Coordinates of C-alpha atoms in Angstrom, one line a residue:
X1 CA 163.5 17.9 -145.0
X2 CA 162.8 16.5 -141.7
X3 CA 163.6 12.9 -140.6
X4 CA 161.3 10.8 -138.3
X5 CA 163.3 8.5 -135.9
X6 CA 162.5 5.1 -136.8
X7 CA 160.8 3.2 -134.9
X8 CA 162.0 0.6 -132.4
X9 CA 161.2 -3.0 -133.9
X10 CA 159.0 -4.9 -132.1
X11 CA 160.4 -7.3 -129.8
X12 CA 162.9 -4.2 -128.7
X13 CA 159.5 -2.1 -128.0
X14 CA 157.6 -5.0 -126.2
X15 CA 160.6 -5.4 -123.8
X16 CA 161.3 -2.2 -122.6
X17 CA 157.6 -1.7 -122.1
X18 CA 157.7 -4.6 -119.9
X19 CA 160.9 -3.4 -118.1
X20 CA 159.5 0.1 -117.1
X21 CA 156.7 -1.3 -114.9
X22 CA 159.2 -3.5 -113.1
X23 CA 161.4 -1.1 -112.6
X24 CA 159.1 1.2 -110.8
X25 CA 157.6 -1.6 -108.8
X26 CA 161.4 -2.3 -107.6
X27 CA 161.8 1.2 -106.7
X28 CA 158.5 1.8 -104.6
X29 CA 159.2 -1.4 -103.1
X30 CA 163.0 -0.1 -101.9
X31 CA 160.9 2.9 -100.9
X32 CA 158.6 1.5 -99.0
X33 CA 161.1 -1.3 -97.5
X34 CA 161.1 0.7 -94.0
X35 CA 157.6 2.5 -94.5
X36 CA 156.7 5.9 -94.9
X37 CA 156.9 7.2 -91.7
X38 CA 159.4 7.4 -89.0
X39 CA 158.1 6.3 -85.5
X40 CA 159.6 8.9 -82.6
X41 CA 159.3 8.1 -79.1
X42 CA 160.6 10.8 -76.5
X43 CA 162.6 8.9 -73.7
X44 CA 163.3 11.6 -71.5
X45 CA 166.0 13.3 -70.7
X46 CA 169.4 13.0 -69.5
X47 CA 171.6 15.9 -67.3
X48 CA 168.7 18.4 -69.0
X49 CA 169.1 16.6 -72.8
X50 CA 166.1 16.0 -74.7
X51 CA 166.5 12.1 -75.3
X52 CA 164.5 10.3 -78.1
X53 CA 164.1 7.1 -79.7
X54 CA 164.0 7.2 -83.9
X55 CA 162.9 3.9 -86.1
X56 CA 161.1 2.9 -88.7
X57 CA 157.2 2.6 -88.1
X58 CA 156.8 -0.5 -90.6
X59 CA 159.9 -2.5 -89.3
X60 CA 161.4 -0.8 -86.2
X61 CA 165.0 -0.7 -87.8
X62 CA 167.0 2.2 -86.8
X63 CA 167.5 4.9 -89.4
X64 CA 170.6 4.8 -90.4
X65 CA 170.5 8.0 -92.5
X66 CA 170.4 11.4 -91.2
X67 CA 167.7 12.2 -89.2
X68 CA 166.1 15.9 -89.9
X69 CA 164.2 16.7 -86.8
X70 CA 163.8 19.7 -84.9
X71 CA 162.5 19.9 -80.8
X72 CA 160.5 22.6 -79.0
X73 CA 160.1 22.9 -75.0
X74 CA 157.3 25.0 -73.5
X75 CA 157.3 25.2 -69.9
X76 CA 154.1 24.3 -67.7
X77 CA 152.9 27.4 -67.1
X78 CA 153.7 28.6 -70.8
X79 CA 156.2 31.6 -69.6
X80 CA 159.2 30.0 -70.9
X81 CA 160.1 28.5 -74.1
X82 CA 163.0 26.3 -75.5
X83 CA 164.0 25.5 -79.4
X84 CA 163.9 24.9 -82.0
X85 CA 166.8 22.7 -81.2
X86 CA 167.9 19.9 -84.0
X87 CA 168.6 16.0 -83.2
X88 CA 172.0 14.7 -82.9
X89 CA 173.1 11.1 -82.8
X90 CA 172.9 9.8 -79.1
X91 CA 175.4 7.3 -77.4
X92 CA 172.7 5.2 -76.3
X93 CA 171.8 2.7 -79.1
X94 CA 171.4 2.9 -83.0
X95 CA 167.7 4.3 -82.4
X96 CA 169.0 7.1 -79.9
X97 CA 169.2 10.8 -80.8
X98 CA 169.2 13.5 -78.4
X99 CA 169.9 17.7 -78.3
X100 CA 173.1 19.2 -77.7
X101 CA 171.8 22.2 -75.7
X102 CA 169.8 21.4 -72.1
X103 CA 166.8 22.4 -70.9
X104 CA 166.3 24.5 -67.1
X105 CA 165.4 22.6 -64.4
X106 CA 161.3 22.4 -64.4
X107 CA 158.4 20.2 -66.4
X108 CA 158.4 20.7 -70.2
X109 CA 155.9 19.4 -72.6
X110 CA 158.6 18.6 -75.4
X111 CA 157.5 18.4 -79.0
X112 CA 159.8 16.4 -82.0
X113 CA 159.1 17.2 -85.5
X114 CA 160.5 15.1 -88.2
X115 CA 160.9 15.7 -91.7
X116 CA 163.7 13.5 -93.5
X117 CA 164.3 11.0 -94.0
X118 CA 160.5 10.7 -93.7
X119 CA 157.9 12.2 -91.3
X120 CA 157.5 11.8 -87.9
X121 CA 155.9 13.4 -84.9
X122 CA 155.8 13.3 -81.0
X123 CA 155.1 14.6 -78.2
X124 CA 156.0 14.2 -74.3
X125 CA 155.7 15.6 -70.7
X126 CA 159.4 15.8 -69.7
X127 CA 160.8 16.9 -66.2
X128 CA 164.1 17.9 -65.4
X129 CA 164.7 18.4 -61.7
X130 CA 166.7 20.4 -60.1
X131 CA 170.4 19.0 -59.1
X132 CA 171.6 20.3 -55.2
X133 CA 175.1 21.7 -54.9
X134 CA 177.8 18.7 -53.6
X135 CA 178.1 19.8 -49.9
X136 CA 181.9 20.8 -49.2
X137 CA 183.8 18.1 -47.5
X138 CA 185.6 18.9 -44.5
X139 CA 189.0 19.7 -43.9
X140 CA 191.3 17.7 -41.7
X141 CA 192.5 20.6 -39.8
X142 CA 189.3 21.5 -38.2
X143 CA 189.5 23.3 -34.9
X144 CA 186.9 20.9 -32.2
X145 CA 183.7 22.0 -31.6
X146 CA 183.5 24.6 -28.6
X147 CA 181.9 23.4 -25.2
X148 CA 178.4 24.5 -24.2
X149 CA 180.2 27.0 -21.9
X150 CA 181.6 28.6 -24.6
X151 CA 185.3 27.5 -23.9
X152 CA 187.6 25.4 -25.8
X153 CA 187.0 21.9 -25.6
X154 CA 190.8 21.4 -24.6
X155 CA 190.8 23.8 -22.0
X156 CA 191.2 22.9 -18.3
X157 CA 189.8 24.5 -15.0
X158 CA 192.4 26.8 -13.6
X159 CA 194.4 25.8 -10.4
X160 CA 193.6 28.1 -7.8
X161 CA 197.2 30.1 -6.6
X162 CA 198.7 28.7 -3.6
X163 CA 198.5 30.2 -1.0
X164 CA 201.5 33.0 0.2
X165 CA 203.8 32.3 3.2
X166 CA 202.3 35.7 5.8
X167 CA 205.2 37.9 5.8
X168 CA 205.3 41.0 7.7
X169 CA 203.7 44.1 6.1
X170 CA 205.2 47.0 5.9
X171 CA 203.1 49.1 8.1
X172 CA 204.1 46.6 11.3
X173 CA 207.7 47.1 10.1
X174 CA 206.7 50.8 10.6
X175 CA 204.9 50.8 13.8
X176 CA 207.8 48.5 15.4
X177 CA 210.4 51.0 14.5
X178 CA 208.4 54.3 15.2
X179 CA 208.0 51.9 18.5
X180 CA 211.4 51.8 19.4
X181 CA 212.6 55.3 18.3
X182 CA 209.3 56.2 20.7
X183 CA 211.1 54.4 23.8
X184 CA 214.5 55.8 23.1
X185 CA 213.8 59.0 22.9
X186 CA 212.0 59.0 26.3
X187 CA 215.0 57.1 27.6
X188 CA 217.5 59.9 26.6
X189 CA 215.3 62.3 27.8
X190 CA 214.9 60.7 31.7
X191 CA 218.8 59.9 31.8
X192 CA 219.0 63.7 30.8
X193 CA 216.5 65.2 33.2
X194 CA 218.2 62.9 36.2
X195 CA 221.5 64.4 35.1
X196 CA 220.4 68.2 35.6
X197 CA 218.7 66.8 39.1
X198 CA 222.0 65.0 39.8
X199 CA 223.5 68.4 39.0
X200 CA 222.1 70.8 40.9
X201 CA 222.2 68.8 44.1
X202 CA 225.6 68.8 43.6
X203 CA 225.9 72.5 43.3
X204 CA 223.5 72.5 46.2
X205 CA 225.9 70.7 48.4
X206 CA 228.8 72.8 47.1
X207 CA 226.9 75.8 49.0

């Protein structure tokens, strides 16, 4: 035999009817505190990092739970493509999520979908330009510039060599000897041929 559960007795009954429809009205109402939509606002971008801005459209509070969101970057000229990269918390502010990868240096038309903690959407022209090379400092033992002449700057003109005491060359050294042997030779050869004159007038006489 089957039993039917009794039924509650009235004043029970009329007070958890009323209960319900509070209950639910406190709930939507803690639902709907912030709204139903989260408000996204693209900031930029920071060393190539998609920056954004994430609050409450109703109230503008922060969201202080997790924010589900992911972020797609097509270039200008649509050859290149970036994403789907997810939000991370930012160092900015409470509001302030941005990626952890970094887009090339160019102009990206950057696109933020949000699903939790409610739904959210934007879009925004970002640029990220390109960042030049620190130029090398200079060392403290650089050698000067060269002069327009093409010589060190240190350098000085050459003195020109002094000029050399005239000595006497060999060759005149030469000629004064070859001089003198000249004469002496001649001189032994007239005392010799006015010995052999001296001579035979001798043996002339002697006859």
């Amino acid at each position: 035999m089957t039993t039917r559960p009794r039924p509650l007795p009235f004043p029970a009954a009329l007070g958890l009817a009323l209960l319900l429809p509070v209950q639910a009205v406190a709930l939507a109402g803690a639902a709907h505190a912030h709204g139903d939509t989260l408000k996204v606002v693209i900031t930029g971008q920071q060393a190539g990092k998609v920056t954004a801005d994430v609050t409450w459209e109703n109230d503008g509070d922060p969201v202080e739970e997790a924010v589900a969101a992911t972020v797609n970057a097509v270039s200008a000229d649509g050859s290149r493509t970036a994403g789907p990269w997810r939000l991370v918390r930012g160092t900015g502010g409470a509001a302030t999520w941005t990626t952890a990868e970094t887009l090339p240096p160019g102009t990206w038309t950057v696109t933020v979908d949000a699903g939790f903690p409610s739904l959210g959407h934007a879009q925004q022209e970002v640029a990220v330009p390109v960042v030049d090379p620190a130029p090398p400092t200079a060392s403290s033992g650089a050698s000067p510039a060269p002069s327009p002449s093409g010589a060190p700057a240190t350098a000085t003109a050459s003195a020109p060599p002094p000029s050399a005491t005239p000595a006497t060359s060999p060759a005149s050294d030469s000629d004064d000897a070859g001089w003198w042997t000249t004469a002496g030779v001649a001189g032994i050869a007239l005392a010799g041929a006015a010995a052999g004159v001296l001579l035979r007038r001798r043996r002339l006489r002697r006859l």
